[in-house]
């Protein structure tokens, strides 16, 4: 019975310590991402906005969200660097067959979604 209290304290402190370590790693990764931004990078903000970096300042970043539309944001809102995959627009369906969505009619789409 005398070992129960120290084990209880240990059981509460270990997950808390591991959570703090994971959080510090995520903060370090986010800081490294924000420091490595360059003009022309595609990024996503914490709000889910996809944009291109137009210019950088020490604490702000200008994002081009549409051709000719530039807005100023805090660097802290940059969540991800988006890497555009070099592809010809074709993807693969569940069976692995190459599917090009540009030739699909609305009826074909409905049949595909219904599993016919």
Short mmCIF file of N, CA, C and O in Angstrom, two decimals:
data_model
loop_
_atom_site.label_atom_id
_atom_site.label_comp_id
_atom_site.label_asym_id
_atom_site.label_seq_id
_atom_site.Cartn_x
_atom_site.Cartn_y
_atom_site.Cartn_z
N UNK A 1 0.81 -1.19 0.00
CA UNK A 1 0.00 0.00 0.00
C UNK A 1 0.86 1.26 0.00
O UNK A 1 0.45 2.28 -0.53
N UNK A 2 2.05 1.16 0.60
CA UNK A 2 2.91 2.34 0.67
C UNK A 2 3.54 2.69 -0.68
O UNK A 2 4.00 3.80 -0.88
N UNK A 3 3.54 1.73 -1.65
CA UNK A 3 4.10 1.99 -2.97
C UNK A 3 3.05 2.50 -3.95
O UNK A 3 3.37 2.88 -5.07
N UNK A 4 1.81 2.52 -3.55
CA UNK A 4 0.72 2.92 -4.43
C UNK A 4 0.80 4.40 -4.80
O UNK A 4 0.64 4.76 -5.97
N UNK A 5 1.05 5.25 -3.84
CA UNK A 5 1.09 6.69 -4.12
C UNK A 5 2.24 7.07 -5.06
O UNK A 5 2.02 7.80 -6.03
N UNK A 6 3.47 6.59 -4.85
CA UNK A 6 4.54 6.92 -5.80
C UNK A 6 4.27 6.38 -7.21
O UNK A 6 4.58 7.05 -8.20
N UNK A 7 3.67 5.20 -7.32
CA UNK A 7 3.33 4.66 -8.63
C UNK A 7 2.25 5.50 -9.30
O UNK A 7 2.29 5.71 -10.51
N UNK A 8 1.30 5.99 -8.54
CA UNK A 8 0.26 6.84 -9.07
C UNK A 8 0.85 8.15 -9.59
O UNK A 8 0.51 8.61 -10.69
N UNK A 9 1.74 8.75 -8.83
CA UNK A 9 2.41 9.98 -9.26
C UNK A 9 3.21 9.72 -10.53
O UNK A 9 3.17 10.50 -11.48
N UNK A 10 3.94 8.62 -10.58
CA UNK A 10 4.73 8.27 -11.75
C UNK A 10 3.83 8.04 -12.97
O UNK A 10 4.15 8.49 -14.08
N UNK A 11 2.70 7.38 -12.77
CA UNK A 11 1.78 7.12 -13.88
C UNK A 11 1.18 8.41 -14.42
O UNK A 11 0.81 8.48 -15.59
N UNK A 12 1.09 9.45 -13.63
CA UNK A 12 0.57 10.73 -14.09
C UNK A 12 1.64 11.61 -14.71
O UNK A 12 1.37 12.37 -15.64
N UNK A 13 2.86 11.52 -14.22
CA UNK A 13 3.93 12.38 -14.71
C UNK A 13 4.54 11.91 -16.02
O UNK A 13 4.93 12.75 -16.84
N UNK A 14 4.64 10.63 -16.26
CA UNK A 14 5.27 10.12 -17.48
C UNK A 14 4.50 10.55 -18.73
O UNK A 14 5.09 11.10 -19.66
N UNK A 15 3.17 10.36 -18.81
CA UNK A 15 2.46 10.83 -20.01
C UNK A 15 2.54 12.35 -20.19
O UNK A 15 2.62 12.84 -21.31
N UNK A 16 2.53 13.09 -19.07
CA UNK A 16 2.64 14.53 -19.17
C UNK A 16 4.01 14.93 -19.74
O UNK A 16 4.11 15.78 -20.61
N UNK A 17 5.06 14.28 -19.28
CA UNK A 17 6.40 14.55 -19.78
C UNK A 17 6.51 14.22 -21.27
O UNK A 17 7.06 14.99 -22.05
N UNK A 18 5.96 13.08 -21.68
CA UNK A 18 6.01 12.70 -23.09
C UNK A 18 5.21 13.67 -23.96
O UNK A 18 5.60 13.98 -25.09
N UNK A 19 4.08 14.14 -23.46
CA UNK A 19 3.27 15.12 -24.20
C UNK A 19 4.00 16.44 -24.38
O UNK A 19 3.95 17.05 -25.45
N UNK A 20 4.70 16.88 -23.36
CA UNK A 20 5.47 18.12 -23.44
C UNK A 20 6.59 17.97 -24.46
O UNK A 20 6.85 18.89 -25.25
N UNK A 21 7.25 16.84 -24.47
CA UNK A 21 8.33 16.60 -25.46
C UNK A 21 7.80 16.65 -26.88
O UNK A 21 8.40 17.25 -27.76
N UNK A 22 6.65 16.00 -27.12
CA UNK A 22 6.07 15.98 -28.46
C UNK A 22 5.67 17.39 -28.89
O UNK A 22 5.88 17.79 -30.03
N UNK A 23 5.11 18.15 -27.96
CA UNK A 23 4.70 19.52 -28.27
C UNK A 23 5.92 20.39 -28.62
O UNK A 23 5.86 21.19 -29.55
N UNK A 24 7.02 20.22 -27.90
CA UNK A 24 8.23 20.98 -28.20
C UNK A 24 8.77 20.64 -29.58
O UNK A 24 9.24 21.50 -30.32
N UNK A 25 8.70 19.37 -29.97
CA UNK A 25 9.16 18.96 -31.30
C UNK A 25 8.30 19.59 -32.38
O UNK A 25 8.81 20.03 -33.41
N UNK A 26 6.99 19.63 -32.18
CA UNK A 26 6.09 20.23 -33.16
C UNK A 26 6.34 21.73 -33.29
O UNK A 26 6.33 22.27 -34.40
N UNK A 27 6.58 22.41 -32.19
CA UNK A 27 6.87 23.84 -32.22
C UNK A 27 8.17 24.09 -32.96
O UNK A 27 8.28 25.01 -33.77
N UNK A 28 9.18 23.26 -32.71
CA UNK A 28 10.46 23.41 -33.41
C UNK A 28 10.31 23.18 -34.91
O UNK A 28 10.89 23.91 -35.72
N UNK A 29 9.50 22.20 -35.28
CA UNK A 29 9.28 21.92 -36.70
C UNK A 29 8.54 23.09 -37.37
O UNK A 29 8.89 23.50 -38.48
N UNK A 30 7.55 23.64 -36.70
CA UNK A 30 6.80 24.77 -37.25
C UNK A 30 7.68 26.00 -37.37
O UNK A 30 7.63 26.72 -38.38
N UNK A 31 8.52 26.25 -36.39
CA UNK A 31 9.44 27.39 -36.43
C UNK A 31 10.43 27.24 -37.58
O UNK A 31 10.71 28.20 -38.30
N UNK A 32 10.94 26.04 -37.78
CA UNK A 32 11.87 25.80 -38.89
C UNK A 32 11.18 26.02 -40.23
O UNK A 32 11.77 26.60 -41.15
N UNK A 33 9.93 25.60 -40.35
CA UNK A 33 9.17 25.82 -41.58
C UNK A 33 9.00 27.30 -41.84
O UNK A 33 9.23 27.77 -42.96
N UNK A 34 8.61 28.06 -40.83
CA UNK A 34 8.38 29.49 -41.00
C UNK A 34 9.66 30.24 -41.31
O UNK A 34 9.65 31.24 -42.03
N UNK A 35 10.79 29.76 -40.80
CA UNK A 35 12.07 30.41 -41.09
C UNK A 35 12.59 30.06 -42.48
O UNK A 35 13.41 30.78 -43.04
N UNK A 36 12.14 28.94 -43.04
CA UNK A 36 12.65 28.50 -44.34
C UNK A 36 11.79 28.97 -45.50
O UNK A 36 12.04 28.57 -46.64
N UNK A 37 10.81 29.82 -45.25
CA UNK A 37 9.94 30.30 -46.33
C UNK A 37 10.73 31.11 -47.34
O UNK A 37 11.65 31.84 -46.98
N UNK A 38 10.35 30.98 -48.60
CA UNK A 38 10.98 31.74 -49.68
C UNK A 38 9.88 32.23 -50.62
O UNK A 38 8.79 31.64 -50.69
N UNK A 39 10.16 33.30 -51.32
CA UNK A 39 9.20 33.84 -52.28
C UNK A 39 8.93 32.79 -53.35
O UNK A 39 9.84 32.15 -53.87
N UNK A 40 7.65 32.58 -53.64
CA UNK A 40 7.25 31.59 -54.64
C UNK A 40 6.81 30.27 -54.06
O UNK A 40 6.27 29.42 -54.77
N UNK A 41 7.01 30.05 -52.74
CA UNK A 41 6.59 28.80 -52.10
C UNK A 41 5.07 28.74 -52.02
O UNK A 41 4.41 29.75 -51.78
N UNK A 42 4.51 27.55 -52.24
CA UNK A 42 3.08 27.33 -52.02
C UNK A 42 2.91 26.92 -50.57
O UNK A 42 3.61 26.03 -50.07
N UNK A 43 2.00 27.57 -49.85
CA UNK A 43 1.80 27.30 -48.43
C UNK A 43 0.31 27.18 -48.12
O UNK A 43 -0.54 27.57 -48.91
N UNK A 44 0.02 26.61 -46.93
CA UNK A 44 -1.33 26.56 -46.42
C UNK A 44 -1.31 27.19 -45.04
O UNK A 44 -0.42 26.90 -44.23
N UNK A 45 -2.29 28.05 -44.76
CA UNK A 45 -2.37 28.70 -43.47
C UNK A 45 -3.15 27.84 -42.49
O UNK A 45 -3.74 26.82 -42.87
N UNK A 46 -3.17 28.25 -41.23
CA UNK A 46 -3.94 27.53 -40.22
C UNK A 46 -5.42 27.58 -40.51
O UNK A 46 -6.18 26.74 -40.03
N UNK A 47 -5.87 28.55 -41.29
CA UNK A 47 -7.27 28.65 -41.68
C UNK A 47 -7.59 27.79 -42.90
O UNK A 47 -8.73 27.72 -43.33
N UNK A 48 -6.58 27.14 -43.50
CA UNK A 48 -6.79 26.29 -44.65
C UNK A 48 -6.66 27.01 -45.98
O UNK A 48 -6.99 26.44 -47.02
N UNK A 49 -6.18 28.23 -45.97
CA UNK A 49 -6.02 29.01 -47.19
C UNK A 49 -4.76 28.58 -47.93
O UNK A 49 -3.67 28.55 -47.35
N UNK A 50 -4.88 28.23 -49.20
CA UNK A 50 -3.74 27.87 -50.03
C UNK A 50 -3.31 29.12 -50.78
O UNK A 50 -4.14 29.79 -51.40
N UNK A 51 -2.03 29.44 -50.74
CA UNK A 51 -1.54 30.67 -51.36
C UNK A 51 -0.09 30.52 -51.74
O UNK A 51 0.58 29.54 -51.38
N UNK A 52 0.41 31.53 -52.47
CA UNK A 52 1.82 31.58 -52.86
C UNK A 52 2.46 32.76 -52.14
O UNK A 52 1.88 33.84 -52.07
N UNK A 53 3.66 32.53 -51.61
CA UNK A 53 4.37 33.59 -50.90
C UNK A 53 4.83 34.63 -51.92
O UNK A 53 5.56 34.32 -52.86
N UNK A 54 4.38 35.89 -51.72
CA UNK A 54 4.74 36.98 -52.63
C UNK A 54 5.94 37.76 -52.11
O UNK A 54 6.81 38.16 -52.89
N UNK A 55 5.98 38.01 -50.81
CA UNK A 55 7.13 38.68 -50.20
C UNK A 55 7.17 38.37 -48.72
O UNK A 55 6.18 37.93 -48.14
N UNK A 56 8.34 38.58 -48.12
CA UNK A 56 8.55 38.25 -46.72
C UNK A 56 9.06 39.45 -45.95
O UNK A 56 9.87 40.23 -46.46
N UNK A 57 8.60 39.59 -44.72
CA UNK A 57 9.16 40.55 -43.77
C UNK A 57 9.54 39.76 -42.52
O UNK A 57 9.38 38.54 -42.49
N UNK A 58 10.01 40.45 -41.50
CA UNK A 58 10.47 39.73 -40.31
C UNK A 58 9.33 39.01 -39.60
O UNK A 58 9.48 37.86 -39.18
N UNK A 59 8.18 39.67 -39.46
CA UNK A 59 7.06 39.05 -38.74
C UNK A 59 5.84 38.81 -39.62
O UNK A 59 4.89 38.18 -39.17
N UNK A 60 5.85 39.28 -40.85
CA UNK A 60 4.70 39.12 -41.74
C UNK A 60 5.12 38.48 -43.05
O UNK A 60 6.30 38.43 -43.39
N UNK A 61 4.11 38.01 -43.77
CA UNK A 61 4.32 37.41 -45.08
C UNK A 61 3.17 37.86 -45.97
O UNK A 61 2.03 37.91 -45.53
N UNK A 62 3.48 38.26 -47.19
CA UNK A 62 2.45 38.62 -48.16
C UNK A 62 2.14 37.39 -48.99
O UNK A 62 3.03 36.79 -49.59
N UNK A 63 0.85 37.02 -49.00
CA UNK A 63 0.42 35.83 -49.71
C UNK A 63 -0.45 36.23 -50.89
O UNK A 63 -1.38 37.02 -50.75
N UNK A 64 -0.15 35.65 -52.05
CA UNK A 64 -0.97 35.86 -53.23
C UNK A 64 -1.99 34.73 -53.28
O UNK A 64 -1.64 33.57 -53.50
N UNK A 65 -3.26 35.09 -53.05
CA UNK A 65 -4.31 34.08 -52.97
C UNK A 65 -5.02 33.89 -54.31
O UNK A 65 -5.71 32.89 -54.49
N UNK A 66 -4.85 34.83 -55.21
CA UNK A 66 -5.38 34.75 -56.57
C UNK A 66 -4.50 35.67 -57.42
O UNK A 66 -3.80 36.52 -56.87
N UNK A 67 -4.49 35.51 -58.73
CA UNK A 67 -3.65 36.38 -59.55
C UNK A 67 -3.97 37.86 -59.30
O UNK A 67 -5.10 38.31 -59.47
N UNK A 68 -2.97 38.59 -58.81
CA UNK A 68 -3.12 40.01 -58.54
C UNK A 68 -3.72 40.34 -57.18
O UNK A 68 -3.85 41.51 -56.84
N UNK A 69 -4.09 39.35 -56.37
CA UNK A 69 -4.67 39.58 -55.04
C UNK A 69 -3.65 39.16 -53.99
O UNK A 69 -3.40 37.97 -53.79
N UNK A 70 -3.05 40.16 -53.32
CA UNK A 70 -2.03 39.90 -52.32
C UNK A 70 -2.52 40.39 -50.97
O UNK A 70 -2.99 41.52 -50.84
N UNK A 71 -2.44 39.53 -49.95
CA UNK A 71 -2.85 39.89 -48.60
C UNK A 71 -1.68 39.70 -47.65
O UNK A 71 -0.78 38.90 -47.91
N UNK A 72 -1.68 40.44 -46.55
CA UNK A 72 -0.60 40.37 -45.57
C UNK A 72 -1.05 39.56 -44.37
O UNK A 72 -2.13 39.79 -43.83
N UNK A 73 -0.23 38.60 -43.98
CA UNK A 73 -0.53 37.70 -42.86
C UNK A 73 0.66 37.67 -41.92
O UNK A 73 1.78 37.96 -42.30
N UNK A 74 0.43 37.24 -40.69
CA UNK A 74 1.50 36.97 -39.75
C UNK A 74 2.19 35.68 -40.16
O UNK A 74 1.56 34.76 -40.67
N UNK A 75 3.49 35.60 -39.95
CA UNK A 75 4.22 34.36 -40.29
C UNK A 75 3.72 33.18 -39.47
O UNK A 75 3.85 32.03 -39.88
N UNK A 76 3.16 33.46 -38.30
CA UNK A 76 2.73 32.40 -37.40
C UNK A 76 1.57 31.58 -37.95
O UNK A 76 1.31 30.48 -37.47
N UNK A 77 0.85 32.09 -38.94
CA UNK A 77 -0.30 31.36 -39.47
C UNK A 77 0.08 30.34 -40.53
O UNK A 77 -0.76 29.55 -40.95
N UNK A 78 1.33 30.32 -40.97
CA UNK A 78 1.76 29.35 -41.99
C UNK A 78 1.88 27.99 -41.32
O UNK A 78 2.66 27.80 -40.39
N UNK A 79 1.09 27.03 -41.80
CA UNK A 79 1.07 25.71 -41.19
C UNK A 79 1.83 24.66 -42.00
O UNK A 79 2.48 23.78 -41.45
N UNK A 80 1.71 24.73 -43.33
CA UNK A 80 2.32 23.70 -44.18
C UNK A 80 2.94 24.30 -45.42
O UNK A 80 2.46 25.31 -45.93
N UNK A 81 3.97 23.65 -45.90
CA UNK A 81 4.55 23.96 -47.20
C UNK A 81 3.98 22.93 -48.16
O UNK A 81 4.09 21.73 -47.94
N UNK A 82 3.32 23.38 -49.22
CA UNK A 82 2.66 22.48 -50.16
C UNK A 82 3.62 22.18 -51.30
O UNK A 82 4.13 23.09 -51.95
N UNK A 83 3.86 20.91 -51.52
CA UNK A 83 4.72 20.47 -52.60
C UNK A 83 3.84 19.98 -53.73
O UNK A 83 3.07 19.03 -53.56
N UNK A 84 3.87 20.66 -54.87
CA UNK A 84 3.08 20.24 -56.02
C UNK A 84 3.74 19.03 -56.65
O UNK A 84 4.92 19.05 -56.98
N UNK A 85 2.95 17.96 -56.79
CA UNK A 85 3.47 16.75 -57.42
C UNK A 85 3.50 16.95 -58.92
O UNK A 85 2.54 17.44 -59.51
N UNK A 86 4.59 16.58 -59.53
CA UNK A 86 4.71 16.66 -60.99
C UNK A 86 3.96 15.48 -61.58
O UNK A 86 4.40 14.34 -61.51
N UNK A 87 2.77 15.76 -62.12
CA UNK A 87 1.99 14.68 -62.73
C UNK A 87 1.24 15.24 -63.93
O UNK A 87 1.13 16.43 -64.12
N UNK A 88 0.69 14.32 -64.72
CA UNK A 88 -0.03 14.74 -65.92
C UNK A 88 -1.52 14.87 -65.66
O UNK A 88 -2.30 14.95 -66.60
N UNK A 89 -1.95 14.86 -64.41
CA UNK A 89 -3.35 15.02 -64.07
C UNK A 89 -4.09 13.70 -63.95
O UNK A 89 -5.25 13.67 -63.62
N UNK A 90 -3.43 12.59 -64.23
CA UNK A 90 -4.08 11.29 -64.13
C UNK A 90 -3.83 10.71 -62.76
O UNK A 90 -2.76 10.83 -62.21
N UNK A 91 -4.85 10.07 -62.21
CA UNK A 91 -4.73 9.42 -60.93
C UNK A 91 -5.05 7.96 -61.08
O UNK A 91 -5.25 7.46 -62.17
N UNK A 92 -5.11 7.24 -59.95
CA UNK A 92 -5.44 5.82 -60.00
C UNK A 92 -6.66 5.58 -59.13
O UNK A 92 -6.80 6.18 -58.07
N UNK A 93 -7.56 4.68 -59.59
CA UNK A 93 -8.72 4.36 -58.78
C UNK A 93 -8.37 3.22 -57.82
O UNK A 93 -7.22 2.83 -57.70
N UNK A 94 -9.37 2.67 -57.14
CA UNK A 94 -9.14 1.64 -56.13
C UNK A 94 -8.51 0.38 -56.71
O UNK A 94 -7.75 -0.31 -56.03
N UNK A 95 -8.79 0.08 -57.97
CA UNK A 95 -8.22 -1.12 -58.59
C UNK A 95 -6.84 -0.87 -59.16
O UNK A 95 -6.19 -1.77 -59.68
N UNK A 96 -6.37 0.38 -59.12
CA UNK A 96 -5.05 0.70 -59.65
C UNK A 96 -5.07 1.13 -61.10
O UNK A 96 -4.04 1.38 -61.69
N UNK A 97 -6.27 1.17 -61.72
CA UNK A 97 -6.38 1.60 -63.10
C UNK A 97 -6.21 3.11 -63.17
O UNK A 97 -6.70 3.85 -62.33
N UNK A 98 -5.52 3.57 -64.20
CA UNK A 98 -5.32 5.01 -64.36
C UNK A 98 -6.62 5.64 -64.82
O UNK A 98 -7.26 5.18 -65.76
N UNK A 99 -7.02 6.69 -64.11
CA UNK A 99 -8.27 7.38 -64.40
C UNK A 99 -7.95 8.83 -64.68
O UNK A 99 -7.24 9.48 -63.93
N UNK A 100 -8.46 9.35 -65.77
CA UNK A 100 -8.31 10.76 -66.10
C UNK A 100 -9.68 11.39 -65.95
O UNK A 100 -10.58 11.11 -66.73
N UNK A 101 -9.88 12.23 -64.94
CA UNK A 101 -11.18 12.78 -64.62
C UNK A 101 -11.74 13.72 -65.66
O UNK A 101 -12.92 14.05 -65.63
N UNK A 102 -10.95 14.18 -66.64
CA UNK A 102 -11.46 15.12 -67.62
C UNK A 102 -12.40 14.47 -68.63
O UNK A 102 -13.22 15.15 -69.22
N UNK A 103 -12.30 13.15 -68.86
CA UNK A 103 -13.15 12.47 -69.82
C UNK A 103 -14.38 11.85 -69.18
O UNK A 103 -15.18 11.21 -69.85
N UNK A 104 -14.56 12.03 -67.87
CA UNK A 104 -15.66 11.40 -67.17
C UNK A 104 -16.90 12.29 -67.24
O UNK A 104 -16.85 13.47 -66.92
N UNK A 105 -18.02 11.70 -67.64
CA UNK A 105 -19.27 12.44 -67.71
C UNK A 105 -19.94 12.42 -66.33
O UNK A 105 -19.59 11.59 -65.48
N UNK A 106 -20.92 13.29 -66.09
CA UNK A 106 -21.62 13.26 -64.80
C UNK A 106 -22.29 11.92 -64.51
O UNK A 106 -22.30 11.46 -63.37
N UNK A 107 -22.81 11.26 -65.56
CA UNK A 107 -23.41 9.94 -65.35
C UNK A 107 -22.36 8.91 -64.94
O UNK A 107 -22.60 8.06 -64.09
N UNK A 108 -21.19 8.98 -65.57
CA UNK A 108 -20.09 8.08 -65.19
C UNK A 108 -19.67 8.32 -63.75
O UNK A 108 -19.40 7.36 -63.00
N UNK A 109 -19.62 9.57 -63.35
CA UNK A 109 -19.26 9.89 -61.97
C UNK A 109 -20.26 9.31 -60.99
O UNK A 109 -19.89 8.72 -59.99
N UNK A 110 -21.55 9.45 -61.27
CA UNK A 110 -22.59 8.93 -60.40
C UNK A 110 -22.51 7.41 -60.31
O UNK A 110 -22.61 6.84 -59.22
N UNK A 111 -22.29 6.72 -61.44
CA UNK A 111 -22.15 5.27 -61.43
C UNK A 111 -20.92 4.85 -60.62
O UNK A 111 -20.99 3.88 -59.86
N UNK A 112 -19.83 5.58 -60.77
CA UNK A 112 -18.61 5.26 -60.02
C UNK A 112 -18.83 5.43 -58.53
O UNK A 112 -18.43 4.59 -57.73
N UNK A 113 -19.51 6.48 -58.13
CA UNK A 113 -19.76 6.72 -56.70
C UNK A 113 -20.74 5.72 -56.12
O UNK A 113 -20.66 5.38 -54.94
N UNK A 114 -21.68 5.24 -56.95
CA UNK A 114 -22.64 4.23 -56.47
C UNK A 114 -22.04 2.83 -56.46
O UNK A 114 -22.66 1.91 -55.98
N UNK A 115 -20.85 2.67 -57.04
CA UNK A 115 -20.19 1.37 -57.05
C UNK A 115 -20.72 0.44 -58.13
O UNK A 115 -20.57 -0.76 -58.03
N UNK A 116 -21.31 1.00 -59.15
CA UNK A 116 -21.86 0.16 -60.23
C UNK A 116 -20.78 -0.20 -61.21
O UNK A 116 -19.84 0.45 -61.45
#
